[in-house]
């Protein structure tokens, strides 16, 4: 099980200097934020946690930026210049074959030097924790995501798509191999004052039929979303079961590929938890869920327990710590079912790996 506890704010990154007012962001709906005191950015940026200089081109692939401890603030975030770069990068991000993404890159690995290798397209890692972008910032992110969608050339479809599907540019999800998408490995939005409206706005976009974006890990901790925001998260999870009325195939990318969600410290009660529990009956991709330090009680926990008992076999890491109204014996029951999923998953992986090794051994002997 995961552990509870608050997330610490990054340490101070150094000196600050005053910058000129930023240029208007014509592409996006919200106005440009006013000038604020920003940290100076060297020609080569530091990757978070690496401690080594990275090439300037790093920003075109990985945008997990260091966050100084600064008390200045502005509309749409503390760091408007950096935020603008991220929005532009998102809007221009190309479609890539799902199987072509290289997930081996570790942004904290000093030995990894191939982030700009065109033959190894990298998924995005976007860490905006503590940036305080608010609801306006979420609207700008969604506008950038949507602009990338509008740049789609229709190649999200399989080769055997029908003329009607080609005309409507509907992504068909029969196999990952045939899919082109835009992949965000992690979107970190912890401590951003998004609120329930911001969560709803992001989820509504991700659940659109023509969305080409995949987010594997979504961190929405400390955002005051309450039950209303949790219901939106449930919509995202449940969207994995949505199908096209034309061909009966799954047409929602986001819900089908989401793997980790963190919504700790969000004042979520039983109503929001029951919605999420209901969605877990339909979702088969989510394996990690952080619900720590909310206002969940016996009713909400019982809903999660029922979903795990009836149908869900994919959730194998669930954090309920800090929910003081959850009976201890009920939490133990839920943990046992999550552990069952964990053991089953690793057993299946071992069987699969043994089968591959057996096949390779037989091929070598032939």
Coordinates of C-alpha atoms in Angstrom, one line a residue:
X1 CA 0.0 0.0 0.0
X2 CA 1.1 3.5 -0.5
X3 CA 1.9 5.7 2.4
X4 CA 0.0 8.9 3.3
X5 CA 1.5 12.2 4.3
X6 CA 1.8 15.7 2.9
X7 CA 4.0 16.5 0.0
X8 CA 6.8 18.9 0.8
X9 CA 7.4 22.1 -1.2
X10 CA 10.6 22.2 -3.3
X11 CA 13.5 24.1 -1.9
X12 CA 14.7 27.5 -3.0
X13 CA 16.5 27.4 -6.3
X14 CA 18.6 30.5 -5.9
X15 CA 18.6 34.2 -6.8
X16 CA 15.7 36.0 -8.5
X17 CA 15.6 38.9 -10.9
X18 CA 12.9 41.2 -12.3
X19 CA 11.7 40.4 -15.8
X20 CA 9.9 42.6 -18.4
X21 CA 6.1 42.1 -18.8
X22 CA 5.4 39.0 -20.8
X23 CA 4.0 39.2 -24.3
X24 CA 0.2 38.5 -24.8
X25 CA -0.6 34.8 -25.3
X26 CA -2.7 35.1 -28.4
X27 CA -3.2 31.4 -28.8
X28 CA -5.0 30.9 -25.5
X29 CA -8.2 32.3 -24.0
X30 CA -6.9 33.7 -20.7
X31 CA -4.9 37.0 -20.7
X32 CA -1.2 37.2 -20.2
X33 CA -0.2 37.5 -16.5
X34 CA 1.5 40.6 -15.2
X35 CA 5.2 40.8 -14.6
X36 CA 6.4 39.1 -11.4
X37 CA 9.7 38.4 -9.8
X38 CA 11.0 35.2 -11.5
X39 CA 14.0 33.0 -11.0
X40 CA 16.8 33.6 -13.5
X41 CA 16.9 30.7 -16.1
X42 CA 20.4 29.8 -17.4
X43 CA 20.9 28.8 -21.1
X44 CA 20.9 25.2 -20.0
X45 CA 18.1 24.3 -17.7
X46 CA 18.4 21.9 -14.8
X47 CA 16.3 18.7 -15.0
X48 CA 14.5 18.1 -11.7
X49 CA 16.7 16.1 -9.4
X50 CA 19.5 15.5 -11.9
X51 CA 22.0 18.0 -10.6
X52 CA 23.5 18.3 -14.0
X53 CA 23.1 20.7 -16.9
X54 CA 20.9 19.4 -19.7
X55 CA 20.9 20.6 -23.4
X56 CA 18.6 23.5 -24.2
X57 CA 16.6 21.2 -26.4
X58 CA 15.4 19.3 -23.3
X59 CA 12.4 21.6 -23.1
X60 CA 11.1 20.2 -26.4
X61 CA 10.8 16.7 -24.9
X62 CA 10.7 16.8 -21.1
X63 CA 9.3 19.7 -19.2
X64 CA 9.6 18.7 -15.6
X65 CA 11.0 22.0 -14.4
X66 CA 12.4 22.9 -11.0
X67 CA 10.2 25.0 -8.8
X68 CA 11.9 27.6 -6.6
X69 CA 10.4 28.5 -3.2
X70 CA 9.1 31.9 -4.1
X71 CA 6.2 33.8 -2.5
X72 CA 5.4 35.9 -5.6
X73 CA 2.2 35.0 -7.5
X74 CA 0.4 36.0 -10.6
X75 CA -2.7 35.1 -12.5
X76 CA -2.4 31.8 -14.2
X77 CA 0.7 30.8 -12.1
X78 CA 3.9 31.9 -10.5
X79 CA 6.0 31.4 -13.5
X80 CA 4.2 32.8 -16.6
X81 CA 7.2 32.7 -18.9
X82 CA 7.8 29.1 -18.3
X83 CA 4.1 28.4 -18.4
X84 CA 3.9 30.0 -21.8
X85 CA 6.7 27.7 -23.1
X86 CA 4.9 24.7 -21.8
X87 CA 1.6 25.8 -23.5
X88 CA 3.4 26.3 -26.8
X89 CA 5.1 22.9 -26.6
X90 CA 1.8 21.2 -25.9
X91 CA 0.0 22.9 -28.7
X92 CA 2.8 21.9 -31.2
X93 CA 3.3 18.3 -29.9
X94 CA 3.0 15.8 -32.8
X95 CA 1.2 12.5 -33.1
X96 CA 3.3 9.4 -32.5
X97 CA 2.7 5.7 -32.9
X98 CA 1.9 4.4 -29.4
X99 CA 4.5 1.6 -29.7
X100 CA 7.2 4.0 -30.8
X101 CA 7.3 5.9 -27.5
X102 CA 10.5 5.2 -25.5
X103 CA 9.4 4.9 -21.8
X104 CA 12.9 4.0 -20.7
X105 CA 14.0 7.6 -20.2
X106 CA 14.4 8.6 -16.6
X107 CA 14.3 12.3 -16.1
X108 CA 16.4 11.9 -12.9
X109 CA 19.0 9.7 -14.6
X110 CA 22.2 11.7 -15.3
X111 CA 23.4 9.0 -17.7
X112 CA 20.5 9.5 -20.1
X113 CA 21.6 11.7 -23.0
X114 CA 19.2 10.8 -25.8
X115 CA 16.2 12.9 -25.0
X116 CA 16.3 14.6 -28.4
X117 CA 16.9 11.5 -30.4
X118 CA 14.2 11.7 -33.2
X119 CA 14.1 7.9 -33.4
X120 CA 13.0 7.7 -29.8
X121 CA 10.0 9.9 -29.3
X122 CA 9.6 10.8 -25.6
X123 CA 6.3 11.1 -23.7
X124 CA 5.9 14.4 -21.9
X125 CA 6.4 14.7 -18.1
X126 CA 4.8 17.9 -17.0
X127 CA 5.3 18.9 -13.4
X128 CA 3.4 22.0 -12.3
X129 CA 3.2 21.3 -8.6
X130 CA 2.9 24.5 -6.5
X131 CA 2.6 26.7 -9.6
X132 CA -0.8 28.0 -8.5
X133 CA -2.2 28.2 -12.0
X134 CA -5.8 28.1 -10.8
X135 CA -8.9 27.6 -13.0
X136 CA -7.6 30.0 -15.6
X137 CA -4.4 28.0 -15.9
X138 CA -6.4 24.8 -16.5
X139 CA -8.4 26.5 -19.2
X140 CA -5.2 27.5 -20.9
X141 CA -3.8 24.0 -20.7
X142 CA -7.0 22.6 -22.2
X143 CA -6.8 25.2 -25.0
X144 CA -3.3 24.1 -25.8
X145 CA -4.3 20.4 -25.8
X146 CA -7.2 21.2 -28.0
X147 CA -5.0 23.2 -30.4
X148 CA -2.8 20.1 -30.8
X149 CA -6.0 18.0 -31.5
X150 CA -6.9 20.5 -34.2
X151 CA -3.6 19.9 -35.9
X152 CA -4.3 16.2 -36.2
X153 CA -3.9 15.1 -39.8
X154 CA -6.2 12.1 -39.5
X155 CA -3.5 9.5 -38.9
X156 CA -5.0 8.4 -35.6
X157 CA -7.0 5.9 -37.5
X158 CA -6.3 2.3 -38.4
X159 CA -5.7 1.5 -42.0
X160 CA -8.9 -0.4 -42.2
X161 CA -11.1 2.5 -41.0
X162 CA -14.4 3.0 -42.7
X163 CA -15.0 6.1 -44.9
X164 CA -17.4 7.5 -42.2
X165 CA -14.8 7.0 -39.5
X166 CA -12.1 8.7 -41.6
X167 CA -14.4 11.6 -42.2
X168 CA -15.1 12.1 -38.5
X169 CA -11.5 11.4 -37.5
X170 CA -12.5 9.0 -34.7
X171 CA -9.5 7.2 -33.0
X172 CA -10.2 3.5 -33.0
X173 CA -8.8 1.5 -30.0
X174 CA -8.7 -2.1 -31.0
X175 CA -4.9 -2.5 -30.4
X176 CA -2.2 -0.2 -29.2
X177 CA -0.1 -1.0 -32.1
X178 CA -2.5 0.7 -34.6
X179 CA -2.9 3.8 -32.5
X180 CA -1.3 7.2 -32.9
X181 CA -1.6 9.5 -29.9
X182 CA 0.0 12.2 -27.9
X183 CA 1.3 10.8 -24.6
X184 CA 1.8 12.6 -21.3
X185 CA 3.5 10.2 -18.9
X186 CA 2.7 12.3 -15.9
X187 CA 0.7 15.6 -15.4
X188 CA 1.5 17.0 -12.0
X189 CA -1.0 19.6 -10.8
X190 CA -0.6 19.3 -7.0
X191 CA -1.3 22.5 -5.0
X192 CA -2.8 24.6 -7.9
X193 CA -6.1 25.8 -6.5
X194 CA -7.9 24.3 -9.5
X195 CA -11.2 23.6 -7.6
X196 CA -14.0 21.4 -8.9
X197 CA -14.6 23.5 -12.0
X198 CA -11.0 23.1 -13.1
X199 CA -11.1 19.4 -12.7
X200 CA -14.4 19.2 -14.6
X201 CA -13.0 21.3 -17.4
X202 CA -10.0 19.1 -17.8
X203 CA -12.0 15.9 -17.7
X204 CA -14.6 17.1 -20.1
X205 CA -11.9 17.7 -22.6
X206 CA -10.1 14.4 -22.1
X207 CA -13.4 12.5 -22.5
X208 CA -14.1 14.0 -25.9
X209 CA -14.4 11.5 -28.8
X210 CA -11.8 13.2 -30.9
X211 CA -9.2 13.6 -28.1
X212 CA -5.7 12.3 -29.1
X213 CA -4.1 12.7 -25.7
X214 CA -3.1 9.9 -23.3
X215 CA -2.3 10.7 -19.6
X216 CA -0.9 7.8 -17.7
X217 CA -0.5 9.5 -14.3
X218 CA -2.6 12.4 -13.1
X219 CA -1.8 14.2 -9.8
X220 CA -4.6 16.4 -8.5
X221 CA -3.8 16.5 -4.8
X222 CA -4.4 19.6 -2.7
X223 CA -6.9 21.2 -5.1
X224 CA -10.0 21.7 -3.0
X225 CA -12.1 19.7 -5.5
X226 CA -14.5 18.1 -3.0
X227 CA -17.2 15.6 -4.0
X228 CA -17.9 17.5 -7.2
X229 CA -14.4 17.2 -8.4
X230 CA -14.3 13.5 -7.4
X231 CA -17.4 12.9 -9.6
X232 CA -15.5 14.4 -12.5
X233 CA -12.6 12.0 -11.9
X234 CA -15.1 9.1 -11.8
X235 CA -16.3 10.3 -15.2
X236 CA -12.7 10.0 -16.6
X237 CA -12.4 6.5 -15.2
X238 CA -15.7 5.3 -16.4
X239 CA -15.1 6.7 -19.9
X240 CA -12.9 3.7 -20.6
X241 CA -16.1 1.8 -21.3
X242 CA -17.6 4.4 -23.7
X243 CA -18.1 3.1 -27.2
X244 CA -18.9 4.5 -30.6
X245 CA -22.6 4.1 -31.6
X246 CA -21.4 3.5 -35.1
X247 CA -19.0 0.5 -34.6
X248 CA -19.3 -0.5 -31.0
X249 CA -15.5 0.2 -30.4
X250 CA -14.0 2.2 -27.6
X251 CA -13.4 5.8 -28.6
X252 CA -12.1 7.4 -25.5
X253 CA -8.3 7.5 -25.2
X254 CA -7.9 9.0 -21.7
X255 CA -10.0 6.6 -19.7
X256 CA -8.5 3.6 -21.4
X257 CA -4.9 4.4 -20.6
X258 CA -5.0 6.2 -17.2
X259 CA -2.9 4.2 -14.7
X260 CA -2.3 6.4 -11.6
X261 CA -4.5 9.0 -10.0
X262 CA -3.7 11.0 -6.9
X263 CA -6.6 13.0 -5.3
X264 CA -5.4 13.2 -1.7
X265 CA -6.2 16.2 0.6
X266 CA -9.3 17.3 -1.4
X267 CA -12.1 17.1 1.2
X268 CA -13.7 14.3 -0.7
X269 CA -16.6 12.6 1.2
X270 CA -18.7 9.5 0.8
X271 CA -20.6 10.9 -2.2
X272 CA -17.5 11.5 -4.3
X273 CA -16.0 8.2 -3.2
X274 CA -19.1 6.2 -4.2
X275 CA -18.9 7.7 -7.7
X276 CA -15.3 6.7 -8.0
X277 CA -16.1 3.2 -6.6
X278 CA -18.8 2.8 -9.2
X279 CA -16.4 3.9 -12.0
X280 CA -13.9 1.3 -10.8
X281 CA -16.3 -1.4 -11.9
X282 CA -15.8 -0.4 -15.5
X283 CA -12.1 0.7 -15.6
X284 CA -9.4 -1.9 -16.3
X285 CA -6.4 0.4 -16.6
X286 CA -6.1 2.2 -13.2
X287 CA -3.7 0.3 -10.9
X288 CA -2.8 3.1 -8.4
X289 CA -5.3 5.4 -6.5
X290 CA -4.4 7.8 -3.8
X291 CA -7.4 8.9 -1.7
X292 CA -5.4 9.7 1.5
X293 CA -6.4 12.4 4.0
X294 CA -10.0 13.1 2.7
X295 CA -13.3 12.9 4.5
X296 CA -14.2 9.4 3.5
X297 CA -16.4 7.4 5.9
X298 CA -17.9 3.9 6.2
X299 CA -20.3 4.4 3.3
X300 CA -17.7 5.5 0.8
X301 CA -15.2 2.8 1.9
X302 CA -17.9 0.2 1.6
X303 CA -18.6 1.3 -2.0
X304 CA -14.9 0.7 -2.9
X305 CA -14.9 -2.6 -1.1
X306 CA -18.0 -3.7 -3.1
X307 CA -16.4 -2.7 -6.5
X308 CA -13.3 -4.7 -5.6
X309 CA -15.3 -7.7 -4.6
X310 CA -17.7 -7.7 -7.6
X311 CA -15.6 -6.8 -10.6
X312 CA -12.4 -4.8 -10.3
X313 CA -9.2 -6.8 -10.7
X314 CA -6.8 -4.0 -11.9
X315 CA -6.5 -1.8 -8.8
X316 CA -3.4 -3.0 -6.9
X317 CA -2.3 0.0 -4.9
X318 CA -4.9 2.0 -2.8
X319 CA -4.1 4.6 -0.2
X320 CA -6.8 5.3 2.3
X321 CA -4.6 6.6 5.2
X322 CA -5.8 9.7 7.0
X323 CA -9.5 9.1 6.5
X324 CA -10.4 8.9 10.2
X325 CA -14.0 7.9 9.7
X326 CA -13.2 4.7 7.9
X327 CA -13.6 1.7 10.3
X328 CA -10.3 -0.1 10.8
X329 CA -11.8 -3.5 10.1
X330 CA -13.3 -2.3 6.8
X331 CA -10.0 -0.8 5.7
X332 CA -8.4 -4.2 6.3
X333 CA -11.0 -5.8 4.1
X334 CA -10.4 -3.4 1.3
X335 CA -6.6 -3.8 1.6
X336 CA -7.0 -7.6 1.3
X337 CA -8.9 -7.3 -1.9
X338 CA -6.3 -4.9 -3.3
X339 CA -3.6 -7.3 -2.3
X340 CA -5.4 -10.0 -4.1
X341 CA -5.3 -8.0 -7.3
X342 CA -1.6 -7.3 -6.7
X343 CA -0.7 -11.0 -6.3
X344 CA -2.8 -12.0 -9.3
X345 CA -1.2 -9.4 -11.5
X346 CA 2.4 -10.4 -10.6
X347 CA 1.5 -14.1 -11.1
X348 CA 0.1 -13.4 -14.6
X349 CA 3.2 -11.4 -15.4
X350 CA 5.5 -14.3 -14.2
X351 CA 3.5 -16.8 -16.3
X352 CA 3.7 -14.5 -19.3
X353 CA 7.5 -14.0 -18.9
X354 CA 8.0 -17.8 -18.5
X355 CA 6.1 -18.4 -21.7
X356 CA 8.3 -15.9 -23.5
X357 CA 11.4 -17.6 -22.2
X358 CA 10.1 -21.0 -23.1
X359 CA 9.3 -19.8 -26.6
X360 CA 12.9 -18.3 -27.0
X361 CA 14.4 -21.6 -25.7
X362 CA 12.4 -23.6 -28.2
X363 CA 13.4 -21.3 -31.0
X364 CA 17.1 -21.6 -30.1
X365 CA 16.8 -25.4 -30.2
X366 CA 15.1 -25.5 -33.6

